[in-house]
Coordinates of C-alpha atoms in Angstrom, one line a residue:
M1 CA 93.9 127.8 114.5
V2 CA 97.8 126.7 115.1
S3 CA 99.6 129.8 115.8
R4 CA 102.7 131.7 113.6
R5 CA 104.6 131.0 117.0
H6 CA 102.7 127.7 117.5
F7 CA 104.1 126.4 113.9
V8 CA 107.6 127.4 114.5
K9 CA 107.5 124.9 117.2
L10 CA 105.9 122.6 115.3
A11 CA 109.3 122.8 112.9
G12 CA 111.6 122.4 115.7
A13 CA 110.8 119.7 118.0
V14 CA 112.8 117.1 118.0
P15 CA 111.6 113.5 117.7
V16 CA 112.9 111.2 119.5
W17 CA 114.2 108.3 117.3
A18 CA 114.8 105.0 117.4
G19 CA 114.8 102.5 114.5
T20 CA 117.1 99.5 113.5
H21 CA 120.0 100.4 111.2
F22 CA 118.4 99.7 107.2
A23 CA 120.3 99.4 104.3
A24 CA 119.3 99.6 100.7
A25 CA 120.7 99.7 97.1
E26 CA 122.7 103.1 98.9
A27 CA 124.2 101.4 101.2
L28 CA 124.2 97.1 101.7
A29 CA 125.2 95.2 105.0
S30 CA 127.0 93.4 105.9
P31 CA 127.2 90.3 105.6
A32 CA 124.8 87.7 107.9
T33 CA 126.5 86.9 110.3
A34 CA 125.2 84.5 111.9
R35 CA 122.8 83.5 108.6
E36 CA 120.3 80.2 109.0
K37 CA 119.8 77.6 106.4
H38 CA 115.9 77.7 105.9
P39 CA 112.9 75.7 103.4
T40 CA 113.0 77.7 100.1
V41 CA 110.2 79.1 98.5
R42 CA 108.4 75.5 96.9
S43 CA 104.7 77.2 95.5
I44 CA 103.8 80.9 94.8
T45 CA 99.9 81.4 94.0
L46 CA 98.7 84.6 92.7
F47 CA 94.4 85.8 94.3
T48 CA 91.8 87.8 94.3
G49 CA 89.6 87.7 97.7
T50 CA 86.8 89.1 98.8
G51 CA 86.2 91.2 101.3
T52 CA 84.5 93.8 102.9
F53 CA 83.8 97.5 104.6
A54 CA 82.4 97.9 107.9
R55 CA 80.0 100.3 105.9
F56 CA 79.4 101.5 103.3
V57 CA 81.2 104.0 102.0
G58 CA 80.1 106.2 99.1
M59 CA 82.7 108.3 96.8
N60 CA 85.9 110.0 97.1
A61 CA 86.5 113.5 94.5
Y62 CA 87.2 111.3 91.5
D63 CA 85.7 108.4 92.2
T64 CA 83.4 107.0 89.5
A65 CA 80.4 105.3 91.6
P66 CA 80.7 105.1 95.3
K67 CA 83.2 102.9 96.9
G68 CA 79.8 99.9 98.3
I69 CA 80.9 97.3 101.5
T70 CA 81.7 94.8 99.1
A71 CA 84.9 94.0 97.7
T72 CA 88.3 92.0 96.5
T73 CA 91.9 92.7 96.6
P74 CA 94.3 91.0 94.6
L75 CA 96.5 88.5 97.8
V76 CA 99.7 86.6 97.5
K77 CA 100.4 82.7 98.6
I78 CA 104.0 81.1 99.1
V79 CA 105.0 77.6 100.6
L80 CA 108.1 76.7 101.2
S81 CA 109.0 73.5 100.9
D82 CA 108.4 72.9 104.9
G83 CA 105.4 73.3 104.8
T84 CA 105.4 76.6 105.7
V85 CA 103.3 79.2 104.5
G86 CA 103.2 82.7 104.3
V87 CA 100.7 86.0 102.5
G88 CA 100.8 89.4 101.7
P89 CA 99.1 91.0 99.1
R90 CA 99.3 92.2 96.1
G91 CA 100.8 95.9 94.4
Y92 CA 98.6 97.3 92.0
G93 CA 100.4 96.3 88.3
Q94 CA 99.2 93.7 85.6
T95 CA 99.7 90.2 86.3
T96 CA 101.5 90.1 82.7
Q97 CA 103.3 86.9 80.8
E98 CA 106.3 88.5 81.9
L99 CA 106.1 89.6 85.1
L100 CA 104.9 85.5 86.3
R101 CA 107.9 84.9 83.9
K102 CA 110.4 86.5 86.6
V103 CA 108.7 85.7 90.0
K104 CA 108.9 82.2 89.2
S105 CA 112.3 82.8 89.4
L106 CA 111.9 83.1 92.9
L107 CA 110.8 79.0 93.4
G108 CA 113.9 77.5 95.2
Q109 CA 115.1 80.6 96.7
D110 CA 115.7 80.8 100.5
P111 CA 113.6 83.9 101.9
G112 CA 116.2 84.0 104.3
A113 CA 119.3 84.7 101.9
L114 CA 118.1 86.6 100.6
Y115 CA 118.6 89.6 103.7
T116 CA 121.6 90.5 105.1
W117 CA 121.6 90.1 109.3
D118 CA 123.5 90.8 112.1
K119 CA 122.1 88.3 114.2
N120 CA 118.7 88.0 114.3
R121 CA 118.4 91.1 112.7
I122 CA 117.7 91.9 108.9
T123 CA 119.6 94.4 108.1
G124 CA 119.6 95.5 104.9
V125 CA 118.8 93.7 100.9
A126 CA 121.2 91.4 100.4
A127 CA 123.2 91.7 96.5
S128 CA 121.3 88.9 95.0
P129 CA 120.1 89.2 91.1
F130 CA 116.5 90.4 93.1
H131 CA 118.3 93.0 94.7
D132 CA 116.4 95.2 93.1
W133 CA 113.3 94.2 93.6
F134 CA 112.7 94.4 97.2
F135 CA 112.2 98.9 95.8
D136 CA 110.5 97.9 92.5
P137 CA 107.4 97.8 93.2
E138 CA 105.8 96.1 90.6
Y139 CA 107.6 93.8 92.7
A140 CA 108.3 94.9 95.7
W141 CA 104.7 93.2 96.4
L142 CA 106.5 89.5 96.6
E143 CA 108.0 90.9 100.3
A144 CA 105.3 90.2 102.2
P145 CA 104.8 86.5 101.8
L146 CA 108.1 85.8 102.3
L147 CA 108.8 87.7 105.5
D148 CA 105.8 86.2 106.9
A149 CA 107.1 83.4 106.3
L150 CA 110.1 83.8 108.0
G151 CA 108.6 85.1 110.8
K152 CA 107.1 81.7 110.9
L153 CA 110.1 80.1 110.4
R154 CA 112.5 81.8 113.0
Q155 CA 108.7 81.6 115.7
V156 CA 108.4 85.6 115.7
P157 CA 106.6 88.1 115.1
V158 CA 107.8 89.8 111.4
W159 CA 108.9 94.0 113.1
Q160 CA 110.2 91.5 115.7
L161 CA 113.0 90.4 112.4
F162 CA 114.1 94.1 112.1
G163 CA 114.4 95.5 115.4
P164 CA 113.2 96.6 118.8
S165 CA 109.4 97.6 119.6
V166 CA 109.3 101.5 120.4
R167 CA 105.3 101.4 121.4
D168 CA 102.3 99.0 122.6
G169 CA 100.3 100.7 120.1
M170 CA 99.3 101.6 117.3
D171 CA 97.6 105.4 117.3
A172 CA 95.1 103.7 113.8
Y173 CA 92.4 106.7 111.9
D174 CA 88.9 105.6 110.4
G175 CA 90.0 106.3 107.0
T176 CA 86.5 106.0 105.9
L177 CA 83.9 109.3 105.4
Y178 CA 83.6 109.7 102.0
F179 CA 80.1 111.4 100.5
E180 CA 78.7 110.1 101.9
E181 CA 75.4 112.7 102.0
I182 CA 75.9 112.6 97.8
A183 CA 75.3 109.4 97.1
N184 CA 72.7 108.8 100.0
K185 CA 71.0 112.2 98.5
T186 CA 71.0 113.1 102.6
S187 CA 71.9 116.5 103.9
V188 CA 76.0 116.6 105.4
S189 CA 73.9 116.0 108.8
I190 CA 74.9 112.4 108.1
L191 CA 78.6 113.0 109.0
A192 CA 78.4 113.7 112.4
E193 CA 76.4 110.7 113.2
L194 CA 79.5 108.4 111.2
G195 CA 81.7 110.9 112.7
K196 CA 80.2 109.7 116.2
R197 CA 80.0 106.1 115.6
S198 CA 83.7 106.1 114.1
K199 CA 83.8 107.6 117.9
N200 CA 81.4 105.1 119.5
D201 CA 83.8 102.3 117.7
G202 CA 87.0 103.4 119.9
Y203 CA 88.3 105.7 116.5
R204 CA 89.8 109.3 117.9
A205 CA 91.4 110.1 114.8
I206 CA 89.1 110.5 111.3
K207 CA 90.0 111.3 107.5
M208 CA 87.7 112.3 105.5
K209 CA 87.2 113.0 101.7
L210 CA 86.9 116.8 101.2
G211 CA 87.0 117.6 97.1
R212 CA 83.5 118.0 96.0
P213 CA 84.1 120.5 93.6
Y214 CA 85.9 118.6 90.8
K215 CA 83.3 116.3 90.2
W216 CA 80.7 115.3 92.0
L217 CA 79.3 119.7 93.0
P218 CA 81.3 121.4 90.9
G219 CA 82.2 125.3 91.4
E220 CA 82.1 127.4 94.1
A221 CA 79.2 125.1 95.1
G222 CA 82.3 122.8 95.8
L223 CA 84.2 124.9 98.3
N224 CA 81.1 126.1 100.6
R225 CA 80.3 122.0 101.1
D226 CA 83.6 121.3 102.0
I227 CA 83.1 123.5 105.0
E228 CA 80.0 123.1 105.6
A229 CA 81.7 119.7 105.7
L230 CA 84.3 120.0 107.7
A231 CA 82.5 122.4 109.9
T232 CA 79.9 119.2 110.7
L233 CA 81.6 116.5 111.1
R234 CA 84.7 118.9 114.0
E235 CA 81.0 119.8 115.7
A236 CA 79.8 116.1 115.9
V237 CA 83.5 114.7 116.8
G238 CA 84.5 118.0 119.6
N239 CA 87.6 119.4 119.5
N240 CA 89.7 116.4 121.4
H241 CA 88.6 114.3 118.4
L242 CA 92.1 114.4 116.1
L243 CA 90.6 115.7 112.4
M244 CA 92.8 114.1 108.5
A245 CA 91.4 115.6 105.5
D246 CA 91.5 114.0 101.6
A247 CA 91.6 116.3 99.1
N248 CA 92.2 113.5 96.7
N249 CA 93.1 116.3 94.0
G250 CA 89.9 118.3 94.1
Y251 CA 91.2 121.5 93.9
Q252 CA 93.8 121.4 90.6
N253 CA 93.5 125.0 89.6
H254 CA 91.5 126.6 92.0
F255 CA 94.7 127.8 93.7
D256 CA 92.0 130.5 95.7
W257 CA 89.7 128.0 97.0
A258 CA 92.2 125.6 98.3
V259 CA 93.0 129.2 100.7
K260 CA 89.6 129.5 101.0
L261 CA 89.3 125.7 102.2
M262 CA 92.4 125.3 104.1
K263 CA 91.7 128.6 106.2
A264 CA 88.8 126.6 107.2
G265 CA 91.1 123.0 107.8
A266 CA 93.6 126.3 110.2
Q267 CA 90.4 127.4 112.0
H268 CA 88.5 124.0 112.6
N269 CA 92.2 122.7 113.8
L270 CA 93.0 119.7 111.1
F271 CA 95.3 117.4 111.9
F272 CA 96.2 117.6 107.9
M273 CA 95.0 118.5 104.3
E274 CA 96.2 115.8 102.3
E275 CA 96.9 116.6 97.8
L276 CA 94.6 119.9 97.6
F277 CA 96.3 119.6 93.9
P278 CA 98.6 118.3 92.4
E279 CA 102.3 117.7 93.3
N280 CA 104.0 120.7 93.2
P281 CA 106.3 122.3 95.8
A282 CA 106.4 125.7 95.2
Q283 CA 102.8 125.7 94.6
Y284 CA 101.7 124.3 98.2
A285 CA 105.6 126.8 99.2
K286 CA 103.2 130.0 98.3
L287 CA 99.7 128.1 99.9
R288 CA 101.9 128.1 103.0
E289 CA 103.4 131.7 102.6
V290 CA 99.5 132.6 102.2
L291 CA 98.0 131.8 106.2
L292 CA 101.6 132.1 107.8
Q293 CA 100.8 135.7 106.5
A294 CA 97.5 134.9 107.9
N295 CA 98.8 133.7 111.3
M296 CA 97.4 129.9 109.9
F297 CA 99.5 126.9 109.5
L298 CA 98.1 123.8 108.4
P299 CA 100.3 120.2 107.8
I300 CA 100.5 119.3 104.5
A301 CA 100.8 115.3 103.0
T302 CA 101.4 114.4 100.0
G303 CA 102.3 110.5 97.8
E304 CA 100.0 107.7 98.3
G305 CA 100.6 107.4 94.4
I306 CA 104.7 107.7 94.0
R307 CA 104.9 104.1 93.3
D308 CA 110.1 105.3 93.2
L309 CA 110.5 106.4 96.8
R310 CA 113.7 107.8 95.6
R311 CA 111.2 110.9 94.5
F312 CA 111.1 111.5 99.1
D313 CA 114.1 112.2 99.8
Q314 CA 113.6 115.8 97.6
H315 CA 110.2 115.8 99.4
C316 CA 111.9 115.7 102.6
R317 CA 114.0 119.0 102.1
D318 CA 111.7 120.8 100.3
G319 CA 110.1 121.7 103.5
V320 CA 107.0 121.7 102.4
Y321 CA 105.1 118.2 103.5
H322 CA 105.0 117.6 106.8
Y323 CA 103.4 113.7 106.0
I324 CA 104.8 111.7 103.7
Q325 CA 102.6 108.1 102.6
P326 CA 103.6 105.4 100.7
D327 CA 101.8 103.3 99.6
M328 CA 102.8 100.2 101.8
A329 CA 100.9 97.5 99.2
T330 CA 102.7 98.3 96.0
S331 CA 106.4 99.5 97.9
G332 CA 107.2 96.8 100.8
L333 CA 108.2 96.5 104.0
S334 CA 111.9 97.0 103.9
N335 CA 111.7 99.5 101.2
I336 CA 109.0 101.4 103.7
V337 CA 111.3 101.2 107.0
Y338 CA 114.1 102.7 104.9
T339 CA 111.8 105.7 103.2
A340 CA 111.1 106.3 107.6
Q341 CA 114.6 106.2 108.8
K342 CA 116.0 108.5 105.7
A343 CA 113.3 110.9 106.7
A344 CA 113.9 110.8 110.5
A345 CA 116.8 113.3 109.6
F346 CA 114.4 115.4 108.7
P347 CA 112.2 116.7 112.6
H348 CA 109.1 118.1 109.9
V349 CA 108.0 114.9 108.7
K350 CA 107.0 111.9 109.9
L351 CA 105.8 108.0 107.6
I352 CA 102.0 107.4 107.7
P353 CA 102.3 104.4 105.2
H354 CA 98.7 104.4 103.3
V355 CA 96.8 101.7 103.2
W356 CA 93.0 101.4 101.5
Q357 CA 91.0 98.3 101.1
N358 CA 93.2 96.4 102.6
Q359 CA 93.5 94.7 105.3
L360 CA 97.2 93.2 105.3
G361 CA 98.8 96.4 104.6
L362 CA 97.1 98.2 107.7
I363 CA 98.7 94.9 109.5
M364 CA 102.1 95.4 107.8
S365 CA 101.3 98.9 108.3
L366 CA 101.5 98.2 112.4
H367 CA 104.5 95.6 111.7
A368 CA 106.1 99.1 110.2
S369 CA 104.8 101.7 113.8
K370 CA 105.8 99.2 116.0
I371 CA 109.5 100.0 115.1
Q372 CA 110.1 103.3 113.5
A373 CA 109.0 106.3 115.6
N374 CA 109.0 109.0 113.0
I375 CA 105.3 106.4 111.8
P376 CA 103.0 107.9 114.5
F377 CA 100.4 107.0 113.0
V378 CA 98.4 104.0 110.8
E379 CA 95.9 104.4 107.4
D380 CA 92.2 102.2 108.4
S381 CA 90.0 101.4 105.8
R382 CA 88.6 99.2 107.9
Y383 CA 88.4 96.3 105.7
F384 CA 88.3 92.4 106.7
E385 CA 89.3 89.8 104.2
H386 CA 87.1 86.8 103.8
S387 CA 90.2 84.5 103.6
L388 CA 92.2 85.3 106.8
L389 CA 92.5 84.6 109.7
T390 CA 93.4 87.9 112.2
S391 CA 91.5 87.4 115.4
G392 CA 94.8 87.8 117.6
Y393 CA 94.5 91.6 116.6
T394 CA 92.6 93.8 119.0
F395 CA 92.1 97.1 118.7
T396 CA 90.8 99.4 121.4
Q397 CA 90.2 103.2 122.3
G398 CA 91.5 104.3 118.9
Q399 CA 95.6 101.8 119.3
W400 CA 95.7 98.6 117.4
F401 CA 98.0 95.5 119.1
I402 CA 99.9 93.0 117.0
P403 CA 99.5 89.9 118.5
N404 CA 102.2 88.4 120.3
K405 CA 102.5 85.6 117.2
P406 CA 104.8 84.4 114.3
G407 CA 104.7 86.3 110.6
W408 CA 101.3 88.4 109.6
G409 CA 99.6 86.8 113.0
V410 CA 97.9 85.5 110.7
E411 CA 96.5 82.8 109.0
L412 CA 95.2 81.2 105.3
A413 CA 91.1 80.4 106.5
P414 CA 90.9 76.8 105.3
D415 CA 88.4 77.0 103.5
Y416 CA 89.4 80.1 101.5
Q417 CA 89.1 79.2 98.4
Q418 CA 85.8 80.5 98.6
Y419 CA 86.7 83.5 98.3
V420 CA 88.5 83.7 95.6
V421 CA 87.3 85.4 92.1
G422 CA 88.6 83.8 89.4
P423 CA 90.9 82.0 89.1
E424 CA 94.3 80.9 91.3
V425 CA 97.9 81.6 89.1
V426 CA 99.6 78.5 90.8
L427 CA 103.7 79.2 90.0
V428 CA 105.9 76.1 90.7

């Protein structure tokens, strides 16, 4: 349980800060001092690839069925005029004819000219017809393959294009503990088994799903099961293991139940509680006051559904959110790095990129955490893209380590097309 006194210490702590000075729409950097000419974009390919979770995953508060073990993820590949290949994840939007028409306008563009530079470091987004794309969730995902290609052209990892390293290994939490007892029609003891398995796999932190009252176990029975699940997992992994929880808005319209769950979370030393109900600073402030009156405190996380990252400016000022979670696949690395740098002015706020069912999203988060001190964790959905070769990445003692390879440090498998579901859309 976190006491009121400990909360004051936490709120007043000033993190070690190191990062690049990344400029966005509000403050464009000066032109490049040593801009190189790069090969131009020759083709853009959109496709959907198959993948596998590390194990069977149950459902969350709003799902209609368990996640299962196999899934698909939309990806994008660009090829430059010299044959360099860049890859990245695609956003969640629909692939419309209008989107394809606009994406096609990237053909013939020099990816390096889309940025401003200070010697070999990216300092911002250059003024161009594509500037706003970097901050628009409909198109920001296109940055990932461009950065991969730039890293390969310059023979450096993507993170090195932005700034110096602030850490060697990146802490990760296992984000795959869902409503397994409901999916498997068994008791919460299965959560204890899976928690121990995750710990044996090397993870030192787990984020579990809560929110059973919303749909899968309506009424106070769902609240009681959530509390039982939390207590069971804590006992299984021990007090030195970090636990987070995500309720997926499962407590909307049930403030009193949310208070009970938060008190249980504080008693079991949760690291943060995510999305008890939809974003509502006044309601979360009220929730915090109720807990403080009981000499308890539990940080709140939010933001995976936010697409305009400027909204986080107000979230940081509100003072009720302690972890902001922009989605990596839709927001893009530059936008998230810029958001993290703005959040650094608020010592109580940290940023953890949201990632689900997206191995490249995890890899992008690793590169962001590598250069941003206030990105202390990455979210690991333990999902593996069949079409990617990622053997250089290593995971040990709860941390991921980035290989000294150019770009994202991954390659498309030579036979990746056998893992493609549906048609590829090739723009040339």
